[in-house]
PDB file of C-alpha atoms in Angstrom:
ATOM      1  CA  UNK A   1     -32.943  46.604   3.903  1.00 48.00           C
ATOM      2  CA  UNK A   2     -31.677  46.003   7.397  1.00 57.00           C
ATOM      3  CA  UNK A   3     -28.637  48.016   8.447  1.00 64.00           C
ATOM      4  CA  UNK A   4     -26.418  45.497  10.199  1.00 77.00           C
ATOM      5  CA  UNK A   5     -23.065  47.204   9.744  1.00 81.00           C
ATOM      6  CA  UNK A   6     -20.911  47.532  12.825  1.00 84.00           C
ATOM      7  CA  UNK A   7     -19.355  50.900  13.772  1.00 86.00           C
ATOM      8  CA  UNK A   8     -15.910  49.920  12.463  1.00 86.00           C
ATOM      9  CA  UNK A   9     -17.259  48.997   9.049  1.00 86.00           C
ATOM     10  CA  UNK A  10     -19.111  52.333   8.921  1.00 86.00           C
ATOM     11  CA  UNK A  11     -15.839  54.142   9.707  1.00 87.00           C
ATOM     12  CA  UNK A  12     -14.107  52.150   6.998  1.00 87.00           C
ATOM     13  CA  UNK A  13     -16.839  53.053   4.536  1.00 87.00           C
ATOM     14  CA  UNK A  14     -16.527  56.725   5.451  1.00 89.00           C
ATOM     15  CA  UNK A  15     -12.734  56.644   5.020  1.00 85.00           C
ATOM     16  CA  UNK A  16     -13.182  54.945   1.667  1.00 87.00           C
ATOM     17  CA  UNK A  17     -15.545  57.635   0.419  1.00 88.00           C
ATOM     18  CA  UNK A  18     -13.179  60.382   1.595  1.00 86.00           C
ATOM     19  CA  UNK A  19     -10.212  58.751  -0.090  1.00 85.00           C
ATOM     20  CA  UNK A  20     -12.137  58.188  -3.324  1.00 85.00           C
ATOM     21  CA  UNK A  21     -13.281  61.820  -3.323  1.00 85.00           C
ATOM     22  CA  UNK A  22      -9.754  63.034  -2.666  1.00 83.00           C
ATOM     23  CA  UNK A  23      -8.368  60.789  -5.418  1.00 83.00           C
ATOM     24  CA  UNK A  24     -10.932  62.012  -7.932  1.00 85.00           C
ATOM     25  CA  UNK A  25     -10.348  65.685  -7.178  1.00 85.00           C
ATOM     26  CA  UNK A  26      -6.560  65.326  -7.074  1.00 83.00           C
ATOM     27  CA  UNK A  27      -6.459  63.466 -10.371  1.00 85.00           C
ATOM     28  CA  UNK A  28      -8.506  66.170 -12.076  1.00 86.00           C
ATOM     29  CA  UNK A  29      -6.243  68.806 -10.509  1.00 85.00           C
ATOM     30  CA  UNK A  30      -3.052  67.009 -11.601  1.00 85.00           C
ATOM     31  CA  UNK A  31      -4.233  66.656 -15.185  1.00 88.00           C
ATOM     32  CA  UNK A  32      -5.160  70.335 -15.341  1.00 88.00           C
ATOM     33  CA  UNK A  33      -1.896  71.318 -13.639  1.00 85.00           C
ATOM     34  CA  UNK A  34       0.220  69.344 -16.102  1.00 85.00           C
ATOM     35  CA  UNK A  35      -1.705  70.599 -19.106  1.00 88.00           C
ATOM     36  CA  UNK A  36      -1.503  74.214 -17.964  1.00 87.00           C
ATOM     37  CA  UNK A  37       2.259  74.004 -17.427  1.00 85.00           C
ATOM     38  CA  UNK A  38       3.178  71.933 -20.496  1.00 86.00           C
ATOM     39  CA  UNK A  39       0.369  72.476 -23.047  1.00 89.00           C
ATOM     40  CA  UNK A  40       1.013  68.943 -24.267  1.00 88.00           C
ATOM     41  CA  UNK A  41      -1.702  66.304 -24.293  1.00 91.00           C
ATOM     42  CA  UNK A  42       0.932  63.573 -24.815  1.00 92.00           C
ATOM     43  CA  UNK A  43       2.358  64.287 -21.363  1.00 88.00           C
ATOM     44  CA  UNK A  44      -1.105  63.942 -19.816  1.00 89.00           C
ATOM     45  CA  UNK A  45      -1.622  60.634 -21.619  1.00 91.00           C
ATOM     46  CA  UNK A  46       1.805  59.333 -20.581  1.00 90.00           C
ATOM     47  CA  UNK A  47       1.207  60.484 -17.009  1.00 86.00           C
ATOM     48  CA  UNK A  48      -2.074  58.542 -16.821  1.00 87.00           C
ATOM     49  CA  UNK A  49      -0.559  55.445 -18.466  1.00 90.00           C
ATOM     50  CA  UNK A  50       2.229  55.473 -15.875  1.00 85.00           C
ATOM     51  CA  UNK A  51      -0.398  55.870 -13.148  1.00 82.00           C
ATOM     52  CA  UNK A  52      -2.228  52.768 -14.334  1.00 82.00           C
ATOM     53  CA  UNK A  53       0.918  50.641 -14.643  1.00 82.00           C
ATOM     54  CA  UNK A  54       2.112  51.800 -11.236  1.00 77.00           C
ATOM     55  CA  UNK A  55      -1.195  50.633  -9.781  1.00 75.00           C
ATOM     56  CA  UNK A  56      -0.706  47.162 -11.166  1.00 76.00           C
ATOM     57  CA  UNK A  57       2.902  46.816 -10.050  1.00 74.00           C
ATOM     58  CA  UNK A  58       2.521  48.312  -6.587  1.00 71.00           C
ATOM     59  CA  UNK A  59      -0.595  46.289  -5.826  1.00 70.00           C
ATOM     60  CA  UNK A  60       1.178  43.084  -6.840  1.00 70.00           C
ATOM     61  CA  UNK A  61       4.196  43.958  -4.708  1.00 72.00           C
ATOM     62  CA  UNK A  62       2.389  45.110  -1.573  1.00 68.00           C
ATOM     63  CA  UNK A  63      -0.298  42.438  -1.603  1.00 68.00           C
ATOM     64  CA  UNK A  64       2.343  39.868  -0.674  1.00 69.00           C
ATOM     65  CA  UNK A  65       3.878  41.781   2.223  1.00 69.00           C
ATOM     66  CA  UNK A  66       0.750  43.270   3.768  1.00 67.00           C
ATOM     67  CA  UNK A  67       0.122  40.139   5.804  1.00 64.00           C
ATOM     68  CA  UNK A  68       3.364  40.637   7.679  1.00 67.00           C
ATOM     69  CA  UNK A  69       3.029  44.338   8.509  1.00 67.00           C
ATOM     70  CA  UNK A  70       0.890  46.147  10.986  1.00 67.00           C
ATOM     71  CA  UNK A  71      -2.006  47.214   8.783  1.00 66.00           C
ATOM     72  CA  UNK A  72      -2.711  50.589  10.352  1.00 71.00           C
ATOM     73  CA  UNK A  73       0.952  51.472   9.928  1.00 76.00           C
ATOM     74  CA  UNK A  74       0.524  50.906   6.187  1.00 73.00           C
ATOM     75  CA  UNK A  75      -2.386  53.314   6.116  1.00 74.00           C
ATOM     76  CA  UNK A  76      -0.474  55.979   8.029  1.00 79.00           C
ATOM     77  CA  UNK A  77       2.639  55.572   5.866  1.00 79.00           C
ATOM     78  CA  UNK A  78       0.682  55.764   2.616  1.00 79.00           C
ATOM     79  CA  UNK A  79      -1.248  58.879   3.601  1.00 79.00           C
ATOM     80  CA  UNK A  80       1.908  60.531   4.967  1.00 84.00           C
ATOM     81  CA  UNK A  81       3.831  59.936   1.769  1.00 83.00           C
ATOM     82  CA  UNK A  82       0.935  61.092  -0.372  1.00 81.00           C
ATOM     83  CA  UNK A  83       0.825  64.329   1.596  1.00 82.00           C
ATOM     84  CA  UNK A  84       4.559  64.755   0.933  1.00 84.00           C
ATOM     85  CA  UNK A  85       3.888  64.315  -2.787  1.00 79.00           C
ATOM     86  CA  UNK A  86       1.338  67.116  -2.738  1.00 78.00           C
ATOM     87  CA  UNK A  87       3.695  69.275  -0.697  1.00 81.00           C
ATOM     88  CA  UNK A  88       6.218  68.851  -3.533  1.00 77.00           C
ATOM     89  CA  UNK A  89       3.520  69.760  -6.002  1.00 76.00           C
ATOM     90  CA  UNK A  90       2.681  73.004  -4.225  1.00 77.00           C
ATOM     91  CA  UNK A  91       6.177  74.187  -3.344  1.00 79.00           C
ATOM     92  CA  UNK A  92       8.333  72.688  -6.085  1.00 74.00           C
ATOM     93  CA  UNK A  93       5.955  72.817  -9.023  1.00 72.00           C
ATOM     94  CA  UNK A  94       8.736  73.505 -11.561  1.00 74.00           C
ATOM     95  CA  UNK A  95      10.433  70.272 -10.538  1.00 74.00           C
ATOM     96  CA  UNK A  96       7.160  68.374 -10.765  1.00 72.00           C
ATOM     97  CA  UNK A  97       6.593  69.434 -14.369  1.00 74.00           C
ATOM     98  CA  UNK A  98      10.042  68.135 -15.354  1.00 78.00           C
ATOM     99  CA  UNK A  99       9.694  64.823 -13.500  1.00 79.00           C
ATOM    100  CA  UNK A 100       6.019  64.022 -13.952  1.00 78.00           C
ATOM    101  CA  UNK A 101       6.828  60.330 -14.565  1.00 80.00           C
ATOM    102  CA  UNK A 102       8.293  60.041 -11.078  1.00 80.00           C
ATOM    103  CA  UNK A 103       5.288  61.874  -9.652  1.00 79.00           C
ATOM    104  CA  UNK A 104       2.882  59.409 -11.277  1.00 80.00           C
ATOM    105  CA  UNK A 105       4.754  56.398  -9.929  1.00 78.00           C
ATOM    106  CA  UNK A 106       5.032  57.928  -6.477  1.00 79.00           C
ATOM    107  CA  UNK A 107       1.341  58.808  -6.220  1.00 80.00           C
ATOM    108  CA  UNK A 108      -0.040  55.448  -7.232  1.00 78.00           C
ATOM    109  CA  UNK A 109       2.589  53.448  -5.422  1.00 76.00           C
ATOM    110  CA  UNK A 110       1.438  54.917  -2.127  1.00 78.00           C
ATOM    111  CA  UNK A 111      -2.217  55.089  -3.092  1.00 79.00           C
ATOM    112  CA  UNK A 112      -2.230  51.370  -3.580  1.00 77.00           C
ATOM    113  CA  UNK A 113      -0.767  50.822  -0.133  1.00 76.00           C
ATOM    114  CA  UNK A 114      -3.964  52.462   1.060  1.00 80.00           C
ATOM    115  CA  UNK A 115      -6.103  50.268  -1.209  1.00 81.00           C
ATOM    116  CA  UNK A 116      -4.471  47.082   0.056  1.00 79.00           C
ATOM    117  CA  UNK A 117      -5.030  48.233   3.622  1.00 79.00           C
ATOM    118  CA  UNK A 118      -8.637  49.038   2.774  1.00 83.00           C
ATOM    119  CA  UNK A 119      -9.339  45.723   1.025  1.00 82.00           C
ATOM    120  CA  UNK A 120      -7.946  43.697   3.903  1.00 80.00           C
ATOM    121  CA  UNK A 121      -9.935  45.651   6.458  1.00 82.00           C
ATOM    122  CA  UNK A 122     -13.063  45.460   4.345  1.00 86.00           C
ATOM    123  CA  UNK A 123     -12.807  41.697   4.268  1.00 84.00           C
ATOM    124  CA  UNK A 124     -12.125  41.503   8.023  1.00 83.00           C
ATOM    125  CA  UNK A 125     -14.889  43.902   9.085  1.00 84.00           C
ATOM    126  CA  UNK A 126     -17.691  42.567   6.950  1.00 85.00           C
ATOM    127  CA  UNK A 127     -19.393  39.233   7.299  1.00 83.00           C
ATOM    128  CA  UNK A 128     -21.361  37.097   4.904  1.00 84.00           C
ATOM    129  CA  UNK A 129     -24.561  38.567   6.335  1.00 82.00           C
ATOM    130  CA  UNK A 130     -23.647  42.230   5.890  1.00 84.00           C
ATOM    131  CA  UNK A 131     -21.248  42.187   2.934  1.00 86.00           C
ATOM    132  CA  UNK A 132     -24.006  42.762   0.402  1.00 87.00           C
ATOM    133  CA  UNK A 133     -25.286  45.806   2.332  1.00 86.00           C
ATOM    134  CA  UNK A 134     -21.763  47.145   2.663  1.00 88.00           C
ATOM    135  CA  UNK A 135     -21.013  46.755  -1.056  1.00 88.00           C
ATOM    136  CA  UNK A 136     -24.337  48.259  -2.065  1.00 89.00           C
ATOM    137  CA  UNK A 137     -23.787  51.274   0.157  1.00 88.00           C
ATOM    138  CA  UNK A 138     -20.177  51.658  -1.001  1.00 89.00           C
ATOM    139  CA  UNK A 139     -21.120  51.581  -4.686  1.00 90.00           C
ATOM    140  CA  UNK A 140     -24.026  53.972  -4.162  1.00 90.00           C
ATOM    141  CA  UNK A 141     -21.831  56.498  -2.363  1.00 87.00           C
ATOM    142  CA  UNK A 142     -19.091  56.098  -4.967  1.00 86.00           C
ATOM    143  CA  UNK A 143     -21.552  56.803  -7.779  1.00 88.00           C
ATOM    144  CA  UNK A 144     -23.001  59.827  -6.036  1.00 88.00           C
ATOM    145  CA  UNK A 145     -19.577  61.299  -5.270  1.00 84.00           C
ATOM    146  CA  UNK A 146     -18.369  60.610  -8.817  1.00 82.00           C
ATOM    147  CA  UNK A 147     -21.294  62.600 -10.184  1.00 86.00           C
ATOM    148  CA  UNK A 148     -21.218  65.490  -7.718  1.00 86.00           C
ATOM    149  CA  UNK A 149     -17.498  66.152  -7.188  1.00 79.00           C
ATOM    150  CA  UNK A 150     -16.384  66.818 -10.785  1.00 78.00           C
ATOM    151  CA  UNK A 151     -19.226  69.276 -11.228  1.00 77.00           C
ATOM    152  CA  UNK A 152     -18.108  71.291  -8.221  1.00 71.00           C
TER     153      UNK A 152
END
């Protein structure tokens, strides 16, 4: 297979793998954190259901406005707000346990800003000739990280 990816698409692929790894590890951590502090599996289930619905709603909302915003600003804003969420988690963990619904909405609302940014850039940086290579490499790295990271 010929590697015809440009340097920007390789950077995008690397950022995607880092974000996927971070998302996987943080989701495992959040589920353990909530279970340890509440001892209630219903809260974990509700938290994950809210995460999934927030994905759907935020993606639908932001997909329409992403064309009109500076794309790199969206990436910076989403990662900044996600870091604020985890700051709340570390320093105000008692509050987080009481308002886990808000935490779930907040996390996925800003995660999907990143995913919209990523999808638009992926489409812009790949061509018909190299899209198959890009997707193959992305799925291979995703599978490898999904196997390795939870076991660590």
